[in-house]
mmCIF file of C-alpha atoms and ligand atoms in Angstrom:
data_model
loop_
_atom_site.group_PDB
_atom_site.id
_atom_site.type_symbol
_atom_site.label_atom_id
_atom_site.label_comp_id
_atom_site.label_asym_id
_atom_site.label_seq_id
_atom_site.Cartn_x
_atom_site.Cartn_y
_atom_site.Cartn_z
ATOM 1 C CA UNK W 1 9.155 72.481 35.904
ATOM 2 C CA UNK W 2 9.602 72.355 39.675
ATOM 3 C CA UNK W 3 6.947 71.358 42.183
ATOM 4 C CA UNK W 4 5.071 74.010 44.117
ATOM 5 C CA UNK W 5 5.577 74.001 47.857
ATOM 6 C CA UNK W 6 4.698 76.282 50.807
ATOM 7 C CA UNK W 7 8.317 77.326 51.256
ATOM 8 C CA UNK W 8 7.871 79.875 54.060
ATOM 9 C CA UNK W 9 6.018 77.256 56.136
ATOM 10 C CA UNK W 10 8.696 74.699 55.334
ATOM 11 C CA UNK W 11 11.301 77.068 56.780
ATOM 12 C CA UNK W 12 9.604 76.769 60.181
ATOM 13 C CA UNK W 13 9.807 72.967 60.238
ATOM 14 C CA UNK W 14 12.643 70.779 61.332
ATOM 15 C CA UNK W 15 14.109 68.871 58.399
ATOM 16 C CA UNK W 16 14.155 66.267 56.977
ATOM 17 C CA UNK W 17 10.449 65.554 56.659
ATOM 18 C CA UNK W 18 7.966 64.055 54.246
ATOM 19 C CA UNK W 19 5.372 66.353 52.752
ATOM 20 C CA UNK W 20 2.182 64.971 51.213
ATOM 21 C CA UNK W 21 -0.024 66.943 48.851
ATOM 22 C CA UNK W 22 -3.423 65.609 49.864
ATOM 23 C CA UNK W 23 -5.248 67.329 47.011
ATOM 24 C CA UNK W 24 -3.239 65.219 44.594
ATOM 25 C CA UNK W 25 -3.910 62.121 46.672
ATOM 26 C CA UNK W 26 -7.656 62.810 46.647
ATOM 27 C CA UNK W 27 -7.648 63.491 42.898
ATOM 28 C CA UNK W 28 -5.742 60.243 42.340
ATOM 29 C CA UNK W 29 -8.263 58.297 44.416
ATOM 30 C CA UNK W 30 -11.189 59.865 42.557
ATOM 31 C CA UNK W 31 -9.597 58.825 39.300
ATOM 32 C CA UNK W 32 -8.994 55.251 40.528
ATOM 33 C CA UNK W 33 -12.604 54.968 41.669
ATOM 34 C CA UNK W 34 -14.042 56.444 38.467
ATOM 35 C CA UNK W 35 -11.984 54.150 36.272
ATOM 36 C CA UNK W 36 -12.601 50.989 38.323
ATOM 37 C CA UNK W 37 -16.331 51.544 38.474
ATOM 38 C CA UNK W 38 -16.566 51.453 34.686
ATOM 39 C CA UNK W 39 -16.376 47.694 35.094
ATOM 40 C CA UNK W 40 -18.538 45.367 37.091
ATOM 41 C CA UNK W 41 -17.087 44.037 40.315
ATOM 42 C CA UNK W 42 -13.648 45.653 40.105
ATOM 43 C CA UNK W 43 -12.531 46.147 43.713
ATOM 44 C CA UNK W 44 -9.454 48.156 44.654
ATOM 45 C CA UNK W 45 -7.424 47.649 47.811
ATOM 46 C CA UNK W 46 -4.644 49.975 48.858
ATOM 47 C CA UNK W 47 -1.327 48.205 49.510
ATOM 48 C CA UNK W 48 -0.520 49.520 52.983
ATOM 49 C CA UNK W 49 3.133 48.537 52.579
ATOM 50 C CA UNK W 50 3.635 51.534 50.265
ATOM 51 C CA UNK W 51 2.901 54.043 53.029
ATOM 52 C CA UNK W 52 1.123 53.525 56.349
ATOM 53 C CA UNK W 53 1.072 57.170 57.454
ATOM 54 C CA UNK W 54 -2.205 57.268 59.452
ATOM 55 C CA UNK W 55 -3.362 60.518 57.835
ATOM 56 C CA UNK W 56 -2.956 59.086 54.357
ATOM 57 C CA UNK W 57 -4.623 55.838 55.397
ATOM 58 C CA UNK W 58 -7.661 57.793 56.628
ATOM 59 C CA UNK W 59 -8.021 59.638 53.341
ATOM 60 C CA UNK W 60 -7.693 56.400 51.381
ATOM 61 C CA UNK W 61 -10.261 54.692 53.609
ATOM 62 C CA UNK W 62 -12.672 57.650 53.248
ATOM 63 C CA UNK W 63 -12.482 57.082 49.516
ATOM 64 C CA UNK W 64 -13.770 53.552 49.928
ATOM 65 C CA UNK W 65 -10.728 51.442 49.081
ATOM 66 C CA UNK W 66 -10.005 48.196 50.899
ATOM 67 C CA UNK W 67 -6.618 47.416 52.465
ATOM 68 C CA UNK W 68 -3.992 44.962 51.324
ATOM 69 C CA UNK W 69 -1.733 44.005 54.230
ATOM 70 C CA UNK W 70 1.466 41.980 54.431
ATOM 71 C CA UNK W 71 1.874 41.757 58.219
ATOM 72 C CA UNK W 72 -0.054 41.787 61.471
ATOM 73 C CA UNK W 73 1.228 45.315 62.061
ATOM 74 C CA UNK W 74 -0.337 46.437 58.796
ATOM 75 C CA UNK W 75 -3.628 44.747 59.699
ATOM 76 C CA UNK W 76 -3.587 46.754 62.946
ATOM 77 C CA UNK W 77 -2.734 49.984 61.119
ATOM 78 C CA UNK W 78 -5.572 49.392 58.646
ATOM 79 C CA UNK W 79 -8.088 48.665 61.390
ATOM 80 C CA UNK W 80 -6.964 51.691 63.379
ATOM 81 C CA UNK W 81 -7.487 53.835 60.285
ATOM 82 C CA UNK W 82 -11.044 52.519 60.081
ATOM 83 C CA UNK W 83 -10.816 50.071 57.181
ATOM 84 C CA UNK W 84 -13.572 47.498 57.668
ATOM 85 C CA UNK W 85 -12.030 44.082 58.245
ATOM 86 C CA UNK W 86 -14.332 42.728 55.529
ATOM 87 C CA UNK W 87 -12.193 44.728 53.071
ATOM 88 C CA UNK W 88 -8.796 43.525 54.326
ATOM 89 C CA UNK W 89 -6.710 41.015 52.403
ATOM 90 C CA UNK W 90 -3.566 39.582 53.936
ATOM 91 C CA UNK W 91 -0.621 38.243 51.920
ATOM 92 C CA UNK W 92 2.922 37.376 52.998
ATOM 93 C CA UNK W 93 5.230 34.448 52.585
ATOM 94 C CA UNK W 94 5.929 34.120 56.334
ATOM 95 C CA UNK W 95 2.814 34.727 58.396
ATOM 96 C CA UNK W 96 3.468 34.150 62.105
ATOM 97 C CA UNK W 97 0.828 32.427 64.242
ATOM 98 C CA UNK W 98 -0.099 35.650 66.064
ATOM 99 C CA UNK W 99 -0.594 37.385 62.731
ATOM 100 C CA UNK W 100 -2.860 34.635 61.444
ATOM 101 C CA UNK W 101 -4.789 34.709 64.730
ATOM 102 C CA UNK W 102 -5.188 38.477 64.422
ATOM 103 C CA UNK W 103 -6.649 38.047 60.940
ATOM 104 C CA UNK W 104 -8.973 35.316 62.190
ATOM 105 C CA UNK W 105 -10.135 37.376 65.172
ATOM 106 C CA UNK W 106 -11.042 40.228 62.855
ATOM 107 C CA UNK W 107 -12.659 37.941 60.279
ATOM 108 C CA UNK W 108 -10.671 39.548 57.469
ATOM 109 C CA UNK W 109 -11.883 39.115 53.912
ATOM 110 C CA UNK W 110 -9.150 36.738 52.814
ATOM 111 C CA UNK W 111 -5.761 35.198 53.571
ATOM 112 C CA UNK W 112 -3.625 35.040 50.450
ATOM 113 C CA UNK W 113 -1.850 31.760 51.110
ATOM 114 C CA UNK W 114 1.649 31.216 49.788
ATOM 115 C CA UNK W 115 2.452 27.575 50.684
ATOM 116 C CA UNK W 116 0.999 24.243 51.836
ATOM 117 C CA UNK W 117 2.552 24.452 55.330
ATOM 118 C CA UNK W 118 0.940 27.874 55.749
ATOM 119 C CA UNK W 119 -2.410 26.488 54.610
ATOM 120 C CA UNK W 120 -2.148 23.746 57.222
ATOM 121 C CA UNK W 121 -1.354 26.222 59.993
ATOM 122 C CA UNK W 122 -4.251 28.518 59.027
ATOM 123 C CA UNK W 123 -6.541 25.479 59.025
ATOM 124 C CA UNK W 124 -5.324 24.431 62.467
ATOM 125 C CA UNK W 125 -5.553 27.913 64.029
ATOM 126 C CA UNK W 126 -8.995 28.503 62.492
ATOM 127 C CA UNK W 127 -10.080 25.114 63.841
ATOM 128 C CA UNK W 128 -9.034 26.108 67.363
ATOM 129 C CA UNK W 129 -11.283 29.142 67.060
ATOM 130 C CA UNK W 130 -14.041 27.075 65.450
ATOM 131 C CA UNK W 131 -13.862 29.258 62.384
ATOM 132 C CA UNK W 132 -13.488 28.718 58.674
ATOM 133 C CA UNK W 133 -10.846 30.989 57.149
ATOM 134 C CA UNK W 134 -11.400 32.383 53.668
ATOM 135 C CA UNK W 135 -8.305 31.791 51.605
ATOM 136 C CA UNK W 136 -7.007 32.632 48.149
ATOM 137 C CA UNK W 137 -4.067 30.741 46.723
ATOM 138 C CA UNK W 138 -1.216 33.017 45.766
ATOM 139 C CA UNK W 139 0.053 31.465 42.570
ATOM 140 C CA UNK W 140 3.503 32.203 41.246
ATOM 141 C CA UNK W 141 2.524 32.664 37.598
ATOM 142 C CA UNK W 142 6.091 32.586 36.286
ATOM 143 C CA UNK W 143 5.436 35.805 34.401
ATOM 144 C CA UNK W 144 8.285 38.311 34.167
ATOM 145 C CA UNK W 145 7.938 42.050 34.643
ATOM 146 C CA UNK W 146 10.164 44.631 33.005
ATOM 147 C CA UNK W 147 11.242 46.245 36.242
ATOM 148 C CA UNK W 148 14.127 46.130 38.723
ATOM 149 C CA UNK W 149 15.155 42.566 39.717
ATOM 150 C CA UNK W 150 14.576 43.342 43.413
ATOM 151 C CA UNK W 151 10.938 44.212 42.779
ATOM 152 C CA UNK W 152 10.088 41.304 40.477
ATOM 153 C CA UNK W 153 7.989 38.799 42.367
ATOM 154 C CA UNK W 154 6.227 36.532 39.868
ATOM 155 C CA UNK W 155 9.105 34.425 38.552
ATOM 156 C CA UNK W 156 9.749 30.790 39.449
ATOM 157 C CA UNK W 157 12.955 31.675 41.271
ATOM 158 C CA UNK W 158 11.195 34.200 43.559
ATOM 159 C CA UNK W 159 10.146 33.134 47.045
ATOM 160 C CA UNK W 160 6.533 34.198 46.589
ATOM 161 C CA UNK W 161 3.502 32.052 45.913
ATOM 162 C CA UNK W 162 2.721 28.469 45.037
ATOM 163 C CA UNK W 163 4.398 27.054 41.949
ATOM 164 C CA UNK W 164 2.105 26.245 39.075
ATOM 165 C CA UNK W 165 3.230 22.606 39.007
ATOM 166 C CA UNK W 166 1.996 22.215 42.580
ATOM 167 C CA UNK W 167 -1.427 23.704 41.956
ATOM 168 C CA UNK W 168 -3.308 20.400 41.674
ATOM 169 C CA UNK W 169 -1.774 19.011 44.856
ATOM 170 C CA UNK W 170 -2.650 22.213 46.703
ATOM 171 C CA UNK W 171 -6.203 22.197 45.382
ATOM 172 C CA UNK W 172 -6.593 18.623 46.665
ATOM 173 C CA UNK W 173 -5.215 19.742 49.983
ATOM 174 C CA UNK W 174 -7.605 22.696 50.365
ATOM 175 C CA UNK W 175 -10.567 20.455 49.656
ATOM 176 C CA UNK W 176 -9.447 18.092 52.401
ATOM 177 C CA UNK W 177 -9.027 20.767 55.094
ATOM 178 C CA UNK W 178 -12.235 21.547 57.035
ATOM 179 C CA UNK W 179 -11.336 24.984 58.395
ATOM 180 C CA UNK W 180 -10.326 26.776 55.215
ATOM 181 C CA UNK W 181 -12.522 27.740 52.293
ATOM 182 C CA UNK W 182 -11.079 28.464 48.875
ATOM 183 C CA UNK W 183 -12.416 31.844 47.765
ATOM 184 C CA UNK W 184 -9.923 33.101 45.255
ATOM 185 C CA UNK W 185 -6.675 33.130 43.351
ATOM 186 C CA UNK W 186 -4.044 35.755 44.008
ATOM 187 C CA UNK W 187 -1.151 36.999 41.858
ATOM 188 C CA UNK W 188 1.372 39.813 42.037
ATOM 189 C CA UNK W 189 4.139 39.956 39.439
ATOM 190 C CA UNK W 190 6.134 42.958 40.612
ATOM 191 C CA UNK W 191 6.214 46.688 41.083
ATOM 192 C CA UNK W 192 6.875 49.838 39.013
ATOM 193 C CA UNK W 193 5.486 48.142 35.891
ATOM 194 C CA UNK W 194 4.891 50.534 32.991
ATOM 195 C CA UNK W 195 4.636 48.035 30.160
ATOM 196 C CA UNK W 196 1.011 46.896 29.890
ATOM 197 C CA UNK W 197 2.372 43.837 28.053
ATOM 198 C CA UNK W 198 3.482 42.483 31.440
ATOM 199 C CA UNK W 199 -0.069 42.680 32.753
ATOM 200 C CA UNK W 200 -1.347 41.089 29.534
ATOM 201 C CA UNK W 201 1.098 38.215 30.192
ATOM 202 C CA UNK W 202 -0.427 37.868 33.655
ATOM 203 C CA UNK W 203 -3.994 37.918 32.279
ATOM 204 C CA UNK W 204 -3.155 35.173 29.794
ATOM 205 C CA UNK W 205 -1.699 33.038 32.548
ATOM 206 C CA UNK W 206 -4.732 33.615 34.791
ATOM 207 C CA UNK W 207 -6.995 32.563 31.908
ATOM 208 C CA UNK W 208 -5.036 29.308 31.480
ATOM 209 C CA UNK W 209 -5.215 28.572 35.202
ATOM 210 C CA UNK W 210 -8.929 29.322 35.336
ATOM 211 C CA UNK W 211 -9.464 26.964 32.389
ATOM 212 C CA UNK W 212 -7.508 24.259 34.152
ATOM 213 C CA UNK W 213 -9.505 24.722 37.340
ATOM 214 C CA UNK W 214 -12.767 24.757 35.417
ATOM 215 C CA UNK W 215 -11.893 21.312 34.116
ATOM 216 C CA UNK W 216 -11.729 20.293 37.752
ATOM 217 C CA UNK W 217 -15.106 21.989 38.281
ATOM 218 C CA UNK W 218 -13.633 24.699 40.479
ATOM 219 C CA UNK W 219 -14.698 28.309 40.018
ATOM 220 C CA UNK W 220 -13.473 30.699 42.685
ATOM 221 C CA UNK W 221 -15.368 33.813 43.753
ATOM 222 C CA UNK W 222 -12.583 36.225 43.086
ATOM 223 C CA UNK W 223 -9.350 36.803 41.223
ATOM 224 C CA UNK W 224 -6.800 39.160 42.741
ATOM 225 C CA UNK W 225 -4.152 40.460 40.346
ATOM 226 C CA UNK W 226 -2.092 42.336 42.956
ATOM 227 C CA UNK W 227 -0.614 45.741 42.276
ATOM 228 C CA UNK W 228 2.404 46.945 40.385
ATOM 229 C CA UNK W 229 1.322 49.858 38.204
ATOM 230 C CA UNK W 230 4.293 52.194 37.897
ATOM 231 C CA UNK W 231 4.662 55.976 37.911
ATOM 232 C CA UNK W 232 6.747 58.539 36.029
ATOM 233 C CA UNK W 233 9.702 59.247 38.334
ATOM 234 C CA UNK W 234 11.445 61.356 35.679
ATOM 235 C CA UNK W 235 8.579 63.833 35.289
ATOM 236 C CA UNK W 236 6.519 63.993 38.490
ATOM 237 C CA UNK W 237 4.377 66.872 37.206
ATOM 238 C CA UNK W 238 3.781 65.666 33.663
ATOM 239 C CA UNK W 239 1.293 62.937 34.536
ATOM 240 C CA UNK W 240 0.959 63.150 38.277
ATOM 241 C CA UNK W 241 -1.974 60.735 38.162
ATOM 242 C CA UNK W 242 -0.969 57.435 36.525
ATOM 243 C CA UNK W 243 -2.930 56.114 33.571
ATOM 244 C CA UNK W 244 -5.580 54.129 35.426
ATOM 245 C CA UNK W 245 -7.804 54.225 32.328
ATOM 246 C CA UNK W 246 -5.368 52.098 30.358
ATOM 247 C CA UNK W 247 -4.548 49.946 33.380
ATOM 248 C CA UNK W 248 -8.098 48.787 34.150
ATOM 249 C CA UNK W 249 -8.981 48.581 30.442
ATOM 250 C CA UNK W 250 -6.053 46.177 29.946
ATOM 251 C CA UNK W 251 -7.497 43.765 32.491
ATOM 252 C CA UNK W 252 -10.992 44.228 31.124
ATOM 253 C CA UNK W 253 -9.808 43.353 27.641
ATOM 254 C CA UNK W 254 -7.527 40.437 28.465
ATOM 255 C CA UNK W 255 -8.734 38.774 31.644
ATOM 256 C CA UNK W 256 -11.702 36.460 31.218
ATOM 257 C CA UNK W 257 -13.735 36.560 34.405
ATOM 258 C CA UNK W 258 -16.350 33.870 34.992
ATOM 259 C CA UNK W 259 -19.902 35.079 35.664
ATOM 260 C CA UNK W 260 -20.223 36.548 39.179
ATOM 261 C CA UNK W 261 -16.441 36.632 39.675
ATOM 262 C CA UNK W 262 -14.987 39.811 41.113
ATOM 263 C CA UNK W 263 -11.568 41.199 40.210
ATOM 264 C CA UNK W 264 -9.441 42.634 43.004
ATOM 265 C CA UNK W 265 -6.439 44.942 42.721
ATOM 266 C CA UNK W 266 -3.819 45.888 45.308
ATOM 267 C CA UNK W 267 -2.372 49.215 44.239
ATOM 268 C CA UNK W 268 0.284 50.919 46.324
ATOM 269 C CA UNK W 269 2.838 53.029 44.505
ATOM 270 C CA UNK W 270 0.466 54.330 41.835
ATOM 271 C CA UNK W 271 -1.806 55.778 44.531
ATOM 272 C CA UNK W 272 0.627 57.491 46.901
ATOM 273 C CA UNK W 273 4.012 57.949 45.215
ATOM 274 C CA UNK W 274 3.471 61.252 43.418
ATOM 275 C CA UNK W 275 1.801 63.055 46.311
ATOM 276 C CA UNK W 276 4.884 62.756 48.524
ATOM 277 C CA UNK W 277 8.245 64.551 48.602
ATOM 278 C CA UNK W 278 11.109 64.250 51.025
ATOM 279 C CA UNK W 279 12.200 67.743 52.043
ATOM 280 C CA UNK W 280 15.788 68.120 53.217
ATOM 281 C CA UNK W 281 18.104 70.975 54.099
ATOM 282 C CA UNK W 282 21.544 71.469 52.590
ATOM 283 C CA UNK W 283 24.170 71.185 55.299
ATOM 284 C CA UNK W 284 27.263 71.806 53.208
ATOM 285 C CA UNK W 285 28.418 72.280 49.656
ATOM 286 C CA UNK W 286 31.758 70.551 49.386
ATOM 287 C CA UNK W 287 34.223 70.788 46.521
ATOM 288 C CA UNK W 288 35.572 67.348 45.567
ATOM 289 C CA UNK W 289 38.513 66.569 43.272
ATOM 290 C CA UNK W 290 36.471 66.873 40.092
ATOM 291 C CA UNK W 291 32.946 67.527 41.296
ATOM 292 C CA UNK W 292 30.940 69.218 43.984
ATOM 293 C CA UNK W 293 28.776 67.550 46.589
ATOM 294 C CA UNK W 294 25.545 68.880 48.015
ATOM 295 C CA UNK W 295 25.420 67.267 51.445
ATOM 296 C CA UNK W 296 21.874 67.052 52.794
ATOM 297 C CA UNK W 297 20.529 66.402 56.266
ATOM 298 C CA UNK W 298 18.398 63.574 54.779
ATOM 299 C CA UNK W 299 20.054 60.296 53.956
ATOM 300 C CA UNK W 300 19.370 56.711 53.003
ATOM 301 C CA UNK W 301 17.794 56.209 56.430
ATOM 302 C CA UNK W 302 15.015 58.570 55.348
ATOM 303 C CA UNK W 303 14.707 57.409 51.731
ATOM 304 C CA UNK W 304 16.426 54.146 50.956
ATOM 305 C CA UNK W 305 15.179 53.521 47.415
ATOM 306 C CA UNK W 306 18.214 55.009 45.591
ATOM 307 C CA UNK W 307 20.641 52.928 47.708
ATOM 308 C CA UNK W 308 18.501 49.783 47.619
ATOM 309 C CA UNK W 309 17.215 49.727 44.034
ATOM 310 C CA UNK W 310 19.364 52.363 42.329
ATOM 311 C CA UNK W 311 16.044 54.170 42.060
ATOM 312 C CA UNK W 312 15.786 57.592 40.492
ATOM 313 C CA UNK W 313 14.076 60.466 42.288
ATOM 314 C CA UNK W 314 13.892 63.893 40.695
ATOM 315 C CA UNK W 315 15.807 66.327 42.899
ATOM 316 C CA UNK W 316 14.997 70.044 43.009
ATOM 317 C CA UNK W 317 16.471 73.009 44.846
ATOM 318 C CA UNK W 318 13.193 74.625 45.813
ATOM 319 C CA UNK W 319 14.741 77.734 47.357
ATOM 320 C CA UNK W 320 17.024 78.880 44.555
ATOM 321 C CA UNK W 321 16.539 80.239 41.054
ATOM 322 C CA UNK W 322 20.254 80.767 40.459
ATOM 323 C CA UNK W 323 21.943 79.235 37.383
ATOM 324 C CA UNK W 324 22.170 75.469 37.115
ATOM 325 C CA UNK W 325 25.267 73.637 38.346
ATOM 326 C CA UNK W 326 26.048 69.934 38.694
ATOM 327 C CA UNK W 327 26.160 68.200 42.067
ATOM 328 C CA UNK W 328 26.413 64.757 43.534
ATOM 329 C CA UNK W 329 23.591 64.889 46.048
ATOM 330 C CA UNK W 330 24.439 62.850 49.123
ATOM 331 C CA UNK W 331 23.298 62.249 52.690
ATOM 332 C CA UNK W 332 25.184 62.266 55.983
ATOM 333 C CA UNK W 333 25.147 58.500 56.633
ATOM 334 C CA UNK W 334 28.430 56.641 56.981
ATOM 335 C CA UNK W 335 27.877 54.514 53.888
ATOM 336 C CA UNK W 336 29.204 55.088 50.362
ATOM 337 C CA UNK W 337 25.808 54.077 48.981
ATOM 338 C CA UNK W 338 24.206 57.056 50.727
ATOM 339 C CA UNK W 339 23.838 58.926 47.446
ATOM 340 C CA UNK W 340 20.561 60.320 46.103
ATOM 341 C CA UNK W 341 21.872 61.253 42.677
ATOM 342 C CA UNK W 342 25.083 61.832 40.732
ATOM 343 C CA UNK W 343 25.796 64.785 38.443
ATOM 344 C CA UNK W 344 22.386 66.240 39.199
ATOM 345 C CA UNK W 345 21.482 69.602 37.629
ATOM 346 C CA UNK W 346 20.352 71.931 40.396
ATOM 347 C CA UNK W 347 19.927 75.653 40.760
ATOM 348 C CA UNK W 348 23.113 76.749 42.525
ATOM 349 C CA UNK W 349 23.049 75.299 46.022
ATOM 350 C CA UNK W 350 24.163 77.007 49.204
ATOM 351 C CA UNK W 351 24.035 76.018 52.866
ATOM 352 C CA UNK W 352 20.455 76.132 54.166
ATOM 353 C CA UNK W 353 18.765 75.614 50.785
ATOM 354 C CA UNK W 354 15.778 73.292 50.839
ATOM 355 C CA UNK W 355 15.960 70.322 48.511
ATOM 356 C CA UNK W 356 12.926 68.264 47.436
ATOM 357 C CA UNK W 357 13.232 64.624 46.477
ATOM 358 C CA UNK W 358 10.102 64.105 44.445
ATOM 359 C CA UNK W 359 7.806 61.085 43.956
ATOM 360 C CA UNK W 360 8.733 59.801 47.394
ATOM 361 C CA UNK W 361 5.256 59.023 48.740
ATOM 362 C CA UNK W 362 5.609 55.270 48.208
ATOM 363 C CA UNK W 363 8.229 53.101 49.894
ATOM 364 C CA UNK W 364 9.774 56.221 51.429
ATOM 365 C CA UNK W 365 8.643 57.149 54.930
ATOM 366 C CA UNK W 366 7.569 53.576 55.616
ATOM 367 C CA UNK W 367 11.064 52.238 54.900
ATOM 368 C CA UNK W 368 12.847 54.799 57.056
ATOM 369 C CA UNK W 369 15.207 53.358 59.660
ATOM 370 C CA UNK W 370 17.069 54.521 62.742
ATOM 371 C CA UNK W 371 20.469 53.442 61.404
ATOM 372 C CA UNK W 372 23.276 55.654 62.763
ATOM 373 C CA UNK W 373 20.872 56.316 65.690
ATOM 374 C CA UNK W 374 19.019 58.825 63.582
ATOM 375 C CA UNK W 375 15.496 59.954 64.418
ATOM 376 C CA UNK W 376 12.778 58.940 61.965
ATOM 377 C CA UNK W 377 11.579 61.672 59.598
ATOM 378 C CA UNK W 378 8.188 63.224 60.350
ATOM 379 C CA UNK W 379 5.355 63.209 57.813
ATOM 380 C CA UNK W 380 3.158 66.274 57.233
ATOM 381 C CA UNK W 381 0.120 66.494 55.016
ATOM 382 C CA UNK W 382 -0.652 69.750 53.243
ATOM 383 C CA UNK W 383 -3.553 70.510 55.632
ATOM 384 C CA UNK W 384 -1.114 70.409 58.557
ATOM 385 C CA UNK W 385 0.917 73.360 57.403
ATOM 386 C CA UNK W 386 -1.287 75.798 55.525
HETATM 387 C C1 LIG B 1 1.364 41.221 47.425
HETATM 388 C C2 LIG B 1 1.537 42.635 47.014
HETATM 389 N N1 LIG B 1 0.456 43.324 46.625
HETATM 390 C C3 LIG B 1 0.553 44.621 46.253
HETATM 391 C C4 LIG B 1 1.760 45.274 46.241
HETATM 392 C C5 LIG B 1 1.792 46.724 45.841
HETATM 393 O O1 LIG B 1 2.551 46.928 44.728
HETATM 394 P P1 LIG B 1 2.660 48.382 44.080
HETATM 395 O O2 LIG B 1 3.054 49.335 45.132
HETATM 396 O O3 LIG B 1 3.691 48.211 43.037
HETATM 397 O O4 LIG B 1 1.305 48.705 43.487
HETATM 398 C C6 LIG B 1 2.917 44.583 46.608
HETATM 399 C C7 LIG B 1 4.216 45.255 46.546
HETATM 400 O O5 LIG B 1 5.217 44.758 46.170
HETATM 401 C C8 LIG B 1 2.794 43.228 47.028
HETATM 402 O O6 LIG B 1 3.867 42.542 47.414
#
């Protein structure tokens, strides 16, 4: 089944562009909120890195989520979209001084700290401002995730977080620094995770760490388990809203919170991926030696996930109902990796046909680049064009 799109309106727009179905986004957010509120003190932040389109950010903010940022630019984008700074968390393995200062000036909820040198710098900069920064320690839990190697973050060999063996030293350090206050523990094991067993592995590790800290008489105010819930790229319409029921229930069942502790989540992909499609125009259909190419006006500069992670996006010819043929669907960029899909079944393609690359709302528009001196794609929400 293909997606439904306002084709005649699309014909008036310059391609390529991102199109966001805001009804689906709103329904997804309602579902997230309804599922999270079944449990006490479950707080959801939206991971701005997935998509910082201001119109989407406003809708997400209206629905009460906090913001999870990984740069000063994202903190600015979140504040501009109206997220209260008291709901902003800031992670990142390389926070620059100006970014830390920005967070301090806005009194953000928490810095998720990834190393001792970073902790020292936050302490120093907070001291200069006569402030005490709230920090959570981002722990590398050494828990694997069954996902692509490039989007696994919680293994020892990854650059993220503080190694478990160093936890005691870091805890001593935090206690000794006057301008930081330990508020929480932060984890994030990876992205596009569909196996709840991976999250159970994380919960078990968090429980062990909490036990260890309890023996040192330390109970933090909050635990942040990051994001990572995956979506169904193969069938965008089958379950357009991911299974948040099972997701939150998994944490409820396996993660032992201490009394008064809150549990924070940083969901990106699962919130915005399915509402977005990249819409491109077919420039040429070219016969190759043993195959045919559909050459689009969108390329890896507009949607880099297939080239970067060998990611799959469902591709549809939304302006043809002719019989199915096979195509390698490629972009115009001067790179051999500029391929969206090989041997893709599409309704017969001709020059001018509009092609939708589905499930592109997360890590799509935000990762677009100007390589080959190309303009960035525009982003339209459904309200813009009906
Ligand atoms: C620290 C952190 N939190 C949250 C996320 C969001 O992850 P996802 O989009 O998979 O939910 C990421 C993405 O990799 C991240 O690095």
